[in-house]
C-alpha cells in the first residue's frame, strides 16, 4: 500500500546517503543476495508475529560489515535511531493540512478579487476586507490561500504583509511600514535582476515621492528604511530648515496620511493588483487605522488596491477604535468608491476536525479517525491552532504513536479522554510543550518574547551574552527552536514566531512576566546597543525599562524624553504623552533648578501631546507649571503660547479669543504691536498694504537672491505667532487682521531674512495686490519671489 511504498523509498534513499559516508569493508564482501536480510527493507517485515518497533527492541544478529552496508540497522540488528529520525512516514504532517471547511470564505475573497480587477468607474477598484475570528482560527491560513488564488491568475501582482504587535503598540504605522518595506525590497530585486525599463518607472516614482513629501522624506525613510532602495541616488533634498517648537496637530496627521497616499499611488502603478495584508489589527494604533481609511478613500488613485485586515474578534468590542472606524468606512464606501467585505471565521465543526486529523496522519478512512476526532474536538472546540497543539501534545505524551511494524498510527481514545481531562486551554498546552525543552531554550523564548513578533539575532545575542548561559551557543539554541516549530528564520539574521500565541505564552512562562525580568532585558539593550541600534528599538527598550517602576534616574528620564520626541515626530501622540509622564516622574524635586533644559523639554512636549489627544486639563496643568517659572524666558515659553492659541481655535472653537491672546502675547512678551484701534483698523490695514506693495516693488532681483535665513532665534517664533493669528482671523472672517498679519510677515522677511514660512507671505501679498489694487503685473512678479 501507499505507506509501504513510502517506507521502501525512504529506506533506499537513507541507505544510499549513508553508504556514501562509510569506510571500506574490513572483510570480504558477501555476495549480493547471499543473506535473506541483505535487502534492508525486507527486514522490516520479518517476524511479523512480533512487529519491529523502537519500543520492542527486536534484534537480528549481524556482522559489522553487514551493518555498514545496511545503515538503517545498528550492529546488533536494532533499527537505527538515525534512520528512524530521517523517516517522514512516522511524523505528524501538519504542513499537508490545506484549507478546511472555508469554501464560503474563499468564495468571498475571490469575489472581491474579481470585482477589483474589473475597472468600474462607478463602483471603483479598491477593496477593503476585514477577517475576524478567535486567535488560532485560521485567519493567516485563509490569507495564504488568497496568495495561491492570485498566483493562479498569472497577474503582475504584489502581496505584502505587515503585522501589528502587542509589544509595539507605541510605534505607529508599524505594520504598514513593514508591508511597504517588503514592497521596496521586491522592487529593488526586480529592478536589479530582471528589468531595466522597470527601473525607469521606479526612479520616476521615487522622484515623485520626494517632490510631494519634501523634507519629510527623511522621517519617512527612518520609518521605512527600505525606502532608500527606490529613491533616486541623484536626488538632493533641500535640507535647509529652521526648527522651532511650533506644533500643528492637524498638519502633522495630514502630513503622514498624505505621504502614505503618495507612496501607495506610485507602488500600485507598478503592480496589478497591489494587495496589502495587515495582521493583528486589534493592536493597531489610531494613526494606522486612519491611514487605512485614507488609502481606500483616495479617489486620486485609479490603480487597483486591496487591503486585508485581520483581527481577533475576542479582543475587539463595541468600544474599540476599530469597530468605530469600520462603521465610519461603511457609511462612506459608496461616496468614495470602495467596497468593504467582512469575513468571520468560526471554529471547525467535528467533520472539519476529522479532515485535519486525516491529513496530519495521512489516513484516508474517515471512519477510522472519527473517535480520535471526537476527543480532539471536545478538547480544542475546533480551534485549528489549538487542535494542532493538542495533536503535538498527544504524540509527545505517547498517546498517539506510529508503529513501524504495522505501518500505522495507533491510539487509545479512552486513555486520551482520561489523561487529557485537565487540559483547559491552548496556553496550558503550549506552556506544557515549552516546559519540556531545555532551560536555556526556554530562557531564549522568554527574552525573544520581550522584543516582539520578529527579533534580530544580533539583538538577542546582546541579551544572551550578558544574561544567558554563555556555555551554550545562541545559534545552536535557535536552531533547536526552529526545529521545535517555535521560530521560523527570516533571511540570514532574523527570527519570527510561528504564531502569536507562542509569543504570548512565552511571556507567561518563567520570570518573563516579572517587571524585574523585563527591566533587566531593557537595561542590557540600553547599555549594549549603539545609538542607531537603540533608535530602531527605542520604544520597546524604554517600555521594558519603565515596566519595573524604576527609581528616579536622570539617564532614564532622558531616555523617556528621547522616546517622547520620536513619538511626536512620527505622530505617536499617546505614546509620547506616556513617555513624558514617565520622564517627569523620574526627575528630582528640584528639577527646575538642577535640570532645567531636560525638564522644560519634557513639559513642552507634554503640553503638545496632551493637546493632540484632547486631554486639555492635563495640557493646562503642564502649561501653568512652565509659565510659573521665572527663570524661563519668553522664547523658552513660546511653545506654550502657540499651544494655547491653537487650543482656543481648534478645540474651544473660539477664533476671536485666539486672536486676542496671540496679540496680547506679542505685545507683552515680545514688544510687537500691530492692529491698532478696531474702528480705524480697515484704514490702517489698507494704508499699510499700499505702502508695503510700493516697498517690495522697489527691491531689485539681487536683493532677494542675497536674502539669507533668519538668524535671530526670536524672529521665527514671532512669525509663528503671527501665522496663528492669521489662521484664526480666517475663521473669524476678519480680513483686515489677515492683511495686517501678511504685511507684518513681509516686513519681517525684508528686515530679518527668510523664515519658516519661506515665500508664503509674498504669495498672499500677490493675491491682495491683484484683488485690491488691480495691479496684476506686480502681483505676478510677487509670485515669482
CSV table of C-alpha atoms in Angstrom, one decimal, residues 6-377:
chain,number,residue,atom,x,y,z
A,6,UNK,CA,6.8,5.4,1.1
A,7,UNK,CA,8.8,3.5,3.7
A,8,UNK,CA,10.7,1.5,1.0
A,9,UNK,CA,11.6,4.6,-0.9
A,10,UNK,CA,12.8,6.4,2.3
A,11,UNK,CA,14.8,3.4,3.3
A,12,UNK,CA,16.5,3.3,-0.1
A,13,UNK,CA,17.3,7.0,0.0
A,14,UNK,CA,18.6,6.8,3.5
A,15,UNK,CA,20.8,3.8,2.7
A,16,UNK,CA,22.3,5.4,-0.3
A,17,UNK,CA,23.1,8.6,1.6
A,18,UNK,CA,24.7,6.7,4.5
A,19,UNK,CA,26.7,4.3,2.3
A,20,UNK,CA,28.5,7.2,0.7
A,21,UNK,CA,29.9,8.1,4.1
A,22,UNK,CA,31.1,4.5,5.1
A,23,UNK,CA,34.7,3.4,5.3
A,24,UNK,CA,35.7,0.4,3.1
A,25,UNK,CA,34.8,-3.0,4.4
A,26,UNK,CA,37.3,-4.7,6.7
A,27,UNK,CA,36.4,-8.2,5.4
A,28,UNK,CA,35.4,-10.0,2.3
A,29,UNK,CA,32.2,-8.7,0.8
A,30,UNK,CA,29.2,-11.0,0.9
A,31,UNK,CA,27.6,-11.8,-2.4
A,32,UNK,CA,24.6,-9.9,-3.3
A,33,UNK,CA,21.5,-11.8,-2.1
A,34,UNK,CA,23.6,-14.2,0.0
A,35,UNK,CA,21.6,-13.2,3.0
A,36,UNK,CA,17.8,-13.1,3.2
A,37,UNK,CA,18.2,-9.9,5.2
A,38,UNK,CA,20.7,-8.1,3.0
A,39,UNK,CA,17.9,-6.2,1.3
A,40,UNK,CA,17.3,-3.9,4.2
A,41,UNK,CA,13.6,-3.3,3.5
A,42,UNK,CA,12.9,-7.0,3.9
A,43,UNK,CA,14.0,-7.0,7.5
A,44,UNK,CA,11.2,-4.6,8.3
A,45,UNK,CA,8.6,-7.2,7.6
A,46,UNK,CA,10.4,-10.2,9.1
A,47,UNK,CA,9.0,-12.0,12.1
A,48,UNK,CA,5.6,-10.4,11.6
A,49,UNK,CA,4.3,-12.0,14.8
A,50,UNK,CA,6.4,-9.5,16.6
A,51,UNK,CA,6.3,-6.1,14.9
A,52,UNK,CA,9.6,-4.3,14.8
A,53,UNK,CA,9.3,-1.0,16.6
A,54,UNK,CA,11.7,1.1,18.6
A,55,UNK,CA,10.0,0.0,21.8
A,56,UNK,CA,10.1,-3.7,21.0
A,57,UNK,CA,13.9,-3.8,20.7
A,58,UNK,CA,13.7,-6.5,18.1
A,59,UNK,CA,17.2,-7.8,17.4
A,60,UNK,CA,18.8,-9.5,14.4
A,61,UNK,CA,22.4,-10.6,14.8
A,62,UNK,CA,24.6,-9.1,12.0
A,63,UNK,CA,28.3,-8.7,11.3
A,64,UNK,CA,29.9,-5.3,11.4
A,65,UNK,CA,30.4,-5.4,7.7
A,66,UNK,CA,26.7,-6.1,7.2
A,67,UNK,CA,25.7,-3.1,9.2
A,68,UNK,CA,28.0,-0.9,7.1
A,69,UNK,CA,26.1,-2.0,4.0
A,70,UNK,CA,22.8,-1.7,5.9
A,71,UNK,CA,22.9,1.6,7.7
A,72,UNK,CA,19.3,1.5,8.8
A,73,UNK,CA,20.3,-1.2,11.3
A,74,UNK,CA,22.7,-0.9,14.2
A,75,UNK,CA,25.4,-3.6,14.6
A,76,UNK,CA,23.1,-5.6,16.9
A,77,UNK,CA,20.3,-5.6,14.4
A,78,UNK,CA,18.2,-3.0,16.1
A,79,UNK,CA,16.5,-0.4,13.9
A,80,UNK,CA,19.0,2.6,13.7
A,81,UNK,CA,17.8,5.6,15.6
A,82,UNK,CA,19.3,7.8,12.9
A,83,UNK,CA,17.2,6.0,10.3
A,84,UNK,CA,14.1,6.4,12.3
A,85,UNK,CA,14.7,10.1,12.7
A,86,UNK,CA,15.2,10.5,9.0
A,87,UNK,CA,11.8,8.9,8.2
A,88,UNK,CA,8.8,11.1,7.5
A,89,UNK,CA,6.2,8.4,7.4
A,90,UNK,CA,6.1,8.3,11.2
A,91,UNK,CA,5.8,12.1,11.6
A,92,UNK,CA,2.8,14.3,12.0
A,93,UNK,CA,2.3,16.0,8.7
A,94,UNK,CA,1.0,19.4,9.7
A,95,UNK,CA,2.2,21.0,6.5
A,96,UNK,CA,-0.1,18.8,4.5
A,97,UNK,CA,-3.2,20.3,6.0
A,98,UNK,CA,-4.9,22.5,3.5
A,99,UNK,CA,-7.8,25.0,3.9
A,100,UNK,CA,-10.5,23.0,5.7
A,101,UNK,CA,-14.2,24.0,5.7
A,102,UNK,CA,-13.6,27.5,4.4
A,103,UNK,CA,-15.3,27.3,1.0
A,104,UNK,CA,-17.7,30.2,1.7
A,105,UNK,CA,-14.9,32.5,2.9
A,106,UNK,CA,-12.7,31.7,-0.1
A,107,UNK,CA,-15.6,32.5,-2.4
A,108,UNK,CA,-16.0,35.9,-0.8
A,109,UNK,CA,-12.3,36.6,-1.2
A,110,UNK,CA,-12.4,35.5,-4.9
A,111,UNK,CA,-15.4,37.8,-5.5
A,112,UNK,CA,-13.5,40.7,-4.0
A,113,UNK,CA,-10.5,40.0,-6.3
A,114,UNK,CA,-12.7,39.7,-9.4
A,115,UNK,CA,-14.5,42.9,-8.6
A,116,UNK,CA,-11.3,44.8,-8.1
A,117,UNK,CA,-9.9,43.7,-11.4
A,118,UNK,CA,-13.0,44.9,-13.4
A,119,UNK,CA,-12.4,48.6,-13.6
A,120,UNK,CA,-15.8,50.0,-13.0
A,121,UNK,CA,-15.7,53.8,-12.8
A,122,UNK,CA,-19.0,53.9,-10.8
A,123,UNK,CA,-18.0,51.3,-8.2
A,124,UNK,CA,-14.3,51.9,-8.1
A,125,UNK,CA,-11.5,49.3,-7.9
A,126,UNK,CA,-10.5,49.3,-4.2
A,127,UNK,CA,-11.3,46.5,-1.8
A,128,UNK,CA,-11.2,46.6,2.0
A,129,UNK,CA,-11.5,43.2,3.6
A,130,UNK,CA,-11.8,42.5,7.3
A,131,UNK,CA,-11.2,39.0,8.5
A,132,UNK,CA,-12.1,38.3,12.1
A,133,UNK,CA,-12.0,35.3,14.3
A,134,UNK,CA,-10.6,34.0,17.6
A,135,UNK,CA,-6.9,33.6,18.0
A,136,UNK,CA,-5.8,30.5,16.1
A,137,UNK,CA,-9.0,30.3,14.0
A,138,UNK,CA,-7.0,30.2,10.7
A,139,UNK,CA,-7.0,33.8,9.5
A,140,UNK,CA,-3.4,33.6,8.3
A,141,UNK,CA,-4.2,30.3,6.6
A,142,UNK,CA,-7.1,31.9,4.7
A,143,UNK,CA,-4.9,34.8,3.5
A,144,UNK,CA,-2.3,32.2,2.4
A,145,UNK,CA,-5.0,30.6,0.2
A,146,UNK,CA,-5.6,34.0,-1.3
A,147,UNK,CA,-1.9,34.1,-2.3
A,148,UNK,CA,-2.5,30.9,-4.3
A,149,UNK,CA,-5.6,32.3,-5.9
A,150,UNK,CA,-3.8,35.4,-7.1
A,151,UNK,CA,-0.8,33.3,-8.3
A,152,UNK,CA,-3.2,31.1,-10.4
A,153,UNK,CA,-4.5,34.2,-12.2
A,154,UNK,CA,-1.0,35.0,-13.6
A,155,UNK,CA,-1.3,38.6,-12.7
A,156,UNK,CA,1.6,41.1,-12.3
A,157,UNK,CA,0.6,41.3,-8.6
A,158,UNK,CA,2.3,42.0,-5.3
A,159,UNK,CA,1.1,40.8,-1.9
A,160,UNK,CA,2.9,42.4,1.1
A,161,UNK,CA,2.2,41.6,4.7
A,162,UNK,CA,2.7,43.5,7.9
A,163,UNK,CA,1.9,42.6,11.4
A,164,UNK,CA,1.0,44.7,14.4
A,165,UNK,CA,2.5,43.6,17.7
A,166,UNK,CA,1.3,44.0,21.3
A,167,UNK,CA,4.9,44.9,22.2
A,168,UNK,CA,5.0,47.7,19.6
A,169,UNK,CA,1.7,49.5,20.3
A,170,UNK,CA,3.8,52.6,21.0
A,171,UNK,CA,5.1,52.6,17.4
A,172,UNK,CA,2.5,54.0,14.9
A,173,UNK,CA,2.3,52.6,11.3
A,174,UNK,CA,4.5,49.6,12.3
A,175,UNK,CA,2.6,47.0,10.2
A,176,UNK,CA,2.0,49.4,7.3
A,177,UNK,CA,5.7,50.4,7.3
A,178,UNK,CA,6.7,46.7,7.4
A,179,UNK,CA,4.5,45.9,4.4
A,180,UNK,CA,5.7,48.8,2.4
A,181,UNK,CA,9.3,48.0,3.2
A,182,UNK,CA,8.8,44.5,1.7
A,183,UNK,CA,7.4,46.0,-1.4
A,184,UNK,CA,10.5,48.3,-1.7
A,185,UNK,CA,12.8,45.3,-1.3
A,186,UNK,CA,10.9,43.4,-4.0
A,187,UNK,CA,11.1,46.4,-6.4
A,188,UNK,CA,14.8,46.7,-5.9
A,189,UNK,CA,15.3,43.0,-6.5
A,190,UNK,CA,13.2,43.1,-9.7
A,191,UNK,CA,15.0,46.2,-10.9
A,192,UNK,CA,18.4,44.7,-10.4
A,193,UNK,CA,17.7,41.2,-11.7
A,194,UNK,CA,15.2,41.4,-14.5
A,195,UNK,CA,14.0,44.7,-15.9
A,196,UNK,CA,15.9,47.9,-16.6
A,197,UNK,CA,12.7,49.5,-18.0
A,198,UNK,CA,11.1,48.8,-14.7
A,199,UNK,CA,14.0,50.7,-13.1
A,200,UNK,CA,13.0,53.8,-15.0
A,201,UNK,CA,9.5,53.6,-13.6
A,202,UNK,CA,10.8,53.2,-10.1
A,203,UNK,CA,13.0,56.2,-10.5
A,204,UNK,CA,10.0,58.3,-11.6
A,205,UNK,CA,8.1,57.1,-8.6
A,206,UNK,CA,11.0,57.9,-6.3
A,207,UNK,CA,11.3,61.4,-7.7
A,208,UNK,CA,7.6,62.0,-7.4
A,209,UNK,CA,7.6,60.8,-3.8
A,210,UNK,CA,10.5,63.2,-2.9
A,211,UNK,CA,8.7,66.1,-4.7
A,212,UNK,CA,5.4,65.5,-2.9
A,213,UNK,CA,6.6,64.7,0.5
A,214,UNK,CA,9.5,67.1,0.5
A,215,UNK,CA,11.9,67.2,3.5
A,216,UNK,CA,9.7,64.8,5.5
A,217,UNK,CA,11.1,62.1,3.2
A,218,UNK,CA,13.9,61.8,5.8
A,219,UNK,CA,11.4,60.9,8.5
A,220,UNK,CA,9.5,58.6,6.2
A,221,UNK,CA,12.7,56.7,5.3
A,222,UNK,CA,13.5,56.4,9.0
A,223,UNK,CA,10.1,54.7,9.5
A,224,UNK,CA,10.7,52.6,6.3
A,225,UNK,CA,14.4,52.0,6.0
A,226,UNK,CA,14.0,50.1,2.7
A,227,UNK,CA,12.5,53.3,1.1
A,228,UNK,CA,16.1,54.3,0.2
A,229,UNK,CA,16.2,51.4,-2.2
A,230,UNK,CA,13.7,53.2,-4.6
A,231,UNK,CA,14.8,56.8,-4.1
A,232,UNK,CA,17.0,58.1,-7.0
A,233,UNK,CA,20.6,58.4,-5.9
A,234,UNK,CA,21.0,61.8,-7.6
A,235,UNK,CA,18.1,63.5,-5.8
A,236,UNK,CA,19.3,66.2,-3.5
A,237,UNK,CA,16.8,67.2,-0.8
A,238,UNK,CA,16.7,70.8,0.4
A,239,UNK,CA,17.8,70.3,4.0
A,240,UNK,CA,17.6,74.0,4.8
A,241,UNK,CA,15.1,74.2,7.7
A,242,UNK,CA,14.8,76.5,10.6
A,243,UNK,CA,13.4,74.4,13.5
A,244,UNK,CA,11.0,75.9,16.1
A,245,UNK,CA,8.7,74.4,18.6
A,246,UNK,CA,5.7,75.2,16.5
A,247,UNK,CA,3.3,72.2,16.6
A,248,UNK,CA,0.2,71.9,14.5
A,249,UNK,CA,-1.7,68.7,15.3
A,250,UNK,CA,-3.8,68.7,12.2
A,251,UNK,CA,-0.8,69.4,9.9
A,252,UNK,CA,1.2,66.5,11.4
A,253,UNK,CA,-1.6,64.0,11.0
A,254,UNK,CA,-2.4,65.1,7.5
A,255,UNK,CA,1.3,65.0,6.5
A,256,UNK,CA,1.6,61.3,7.3
A,257,UNK,CA,-1.6,60.3,5.7
A,258,UNK,CA,-0.7,62.2,2.5
A,259,UNK,CA,2.8,60.7,2.4
A,260,UNK,CA,1.4,57.2,2.5
A,261,UNK,CA,-1.1,58.1,-0.1
A,262,UNK,CA,1.6,59.3,-2.5
A,263,UNK,CA,3.7,56.2,-1.9
A,264,UNK,CA,0.7,53.9,-2.5
A,265,UNK,CA,-0.2,55.7,-5.7
A,266,UNK,CA,3.2,55.1,-7.1
A,267,UNK,CA,3.6,51.5,-5.9
A,268,UNK,CA,0.1,50.4,-7.1
A,269,UNK,CA,1.0,51.7,-10.5
A,270,UNK,CA,3.8,49.0,-10.7
A,271,UNK,CA,1.7,46.0,-9.6
A,272,UNK,CA,-1.8,44.9,-10.8
A,273,UNK,CA,-3.1,44.4,-8.2
A,274,UNK,CA,-1.3,45.6,-5.1
A,275,UNK,CA,-2.5,43.7,-2.0
A,276,UNK,CA,-1.5,44.7,1.5
A,277,UNK,CA,-2.3,42.4,4.4
A,278,UNK,CA,-2.3,43.8,7.9
A,279,UNK,CA,-2.4,41.2,10.7
A,280,UNK,CA,-3.5,41.7,14.3
A,281,UNK,CA,-5.4,44.9,13.7
A,282,UNK,CA,-6.7,44.7,17.3
A,283,UNK,CA,-3.3,46.1,18.3
A,284,UNK,CA,-3.2,48.8,15.6
A,285,UNK,CA,-2.7,52.4,16.7
A,286,UNK,CA,-5.3,55.1,15.8
A,287,UNK,CA,-2.9,56.7,13.2
A,288,UNK,CA,-2.6,53.4,11.3
A,289,UNK,CA,-6.3,52.9,11.2
A,290,UNK,CA,-6.8,56.4,9.9
A,291,UNK,CA,-4.1,55.7,7.2
A,292,UNK,CA,-6.2,52.7,6.0
A,293,UNK,CA,-9.2,55.0,5.7
A,294,UNK,CA,-7.1,57.5,3.8
A,295,UNK,CA,-5.8,54.9,1.3
A,296,UNK,CA,-9.1,53.2,0.4
A,297,UNK,CA,-10.9,56.6,0.1
A,298,UNK,CA,-8.2,58.1,-2.1
A,299,UNK,CA,-10.1,58.9,-5.3
A,300,UNK,CA,-7.0,60.3,-6.8
A,301,UNK,CA,-5.5,56.7,-7.1
A,302,UNK,CA,-7.0,54.9,-10.1
A,303,UNK,CA,-4.9,51.8,-9.6
A,304,UNK,CA,-6.4,48.5,-8.2
A,305,UNK,CA,-5.7,48.2,-4.4
A,306,UNK,CA,-6.8,45.7,-1.9
A,307,UNK,CA,-6.2,46.0,1.9
A,308,UNK,CA,-6.9,42.9,4.0
A,309,UNK,CA,-7.1,43.5,7.8
A,310,UNK,CA,-7.2,40.5,10.2
A,311,UNK,CA,-8.1,40.9,13.8
A,312,UNK,CA,-9.1,38.8,16.9
A,313,UNK,CA,-12.8,39.2,17.4
A,314,UNK,CA,-12.5,38.4,21.1
A,315,UNK,CA,-10.2,41.4,21.5
A,316,UNK,CA,-12.4,43.9,19.7
A,317,UNK,CA,-15.7,45.0,21.4
A,318,UNK,CA,-18.1,47.8,20.5
A,319,UNK,CA,-16.0,50.4,22.2
A,320,UNK,CA,-12.8,49.5,20.3
A,321,UNK,CA,-11.5,52.2,17.9
A,322,UNK,CA,-11.5,49.6,15.1
A,323,UNK,CA,-15.3,49.0,15.5
A,324,UNK,CA,-15.9,52.7,15.3
A,325,UNK,CA,-13.7,53.1,12.2
A,326,UNK,CA,-15.4,50.1,10.4
A,327,UNK,CA,-18.8,51.8,10.9
A,328,UNK,CA,-17.4,55.1,9.5
A,329,UNK,CA,-16.0,53.4,6.5
A,330,UNK,CA,-19.2,51.5,5.8
A,331,UNK,CA,-21.0,54.9,5.8
A,332,UNK,CA,-18.9,56.3,3.1
A,333,UNK,CA,-17.8,53.4,0.9
A,334,UNK,CA,-20.3,54.4,-1.9
A,335,UNK,CA,-19.2,58.0,-1.9
A,336,UNK,CA,-15.5,57.2,-2.2
A,337,UNK,CA,-16.0,54.2,-4.5
A,338,UNK,CA,-14.5,51.3,-2.5
A,339,UNK,CA,-16.1,48.1,-1.3
A,340,UNK,CA,-16.0,46.5,2.2
A,341,UNK,CA,-16.2,42.8,2.8
A,342,UNK,CA,-16.5,41.3,6.3
A,343,UNK,CA,-15.5,37.7,6.8
A,344,UNK,CA,-15.9,36.0,10.2
A,345,UNK,CA,-14.1,32.7,10.8
A,346,UNK,CA,-15.8,30.2,13.1
A,347,UNK,CA,-14.1,27.2,14.7
A,348,UNK,CA,-14.1,23.9,12.7
A,349,UNK,CA,-17.0,21.5,13.2
A,350,UNK,CA,-16.5,17.8,14.0
A,351,UNK,CA,-16.2,16.9,10.3
A,352,UNK,CA,-13.6,19.7,9.8
A,353,UNK,CA,-11.6,18.4,12.7
A,354,UNK,CA,-11.7,14.9,11.3
A,355,UNK,CA,-10.4,16.2,7.9
A,356,UNK,CA,-7.5,17.9,9.6
A,357,UNK,CA,-6.6,14.7,11.6
A,358,UNK,CA,-6.8,12.6,8.4
A,359,UNK,CA,-4.4,15.0,6.6
A,360,UNK,CA,-2.0,15.1,9.6
A,361,UNK,CA,-1.9,11.3,10.0
A,362,UNK,CA,-2.0,10.5,6.2
A,363,UNK,CA,-5.1,8.4,6.7
A,364,UNK,CA,-7.8,8.1,4.0
A,365,UNK,CA,-10.5,6.4,6.0
A,366,UNK,CA,-12.7,9.0,7.8
A,367,UNK,CA,-14.4,6.3,10.0
A,368,UNK,CA,-11.1,5.2,11.4
A,369,UNK,CA,-10.2,8.6,12.8
A,370,UNK,CA,-13.8,9.6,13.9
A,371,UNK,CA,-13.3,8.6,17.5
A,372,UNK,CA,-10.0,10.4,17.7
A,373,UNK,CA,-11.6,13.5,16.1
A,374,UNK,CA,-14.4,13.5,18.8
A,375,UNK,CA,-11.8,13.6,21.5
A,376,UNK,CA,-9.8,16.3,19.8
A,377,UNK,CA,-13.0,18.3,19.0
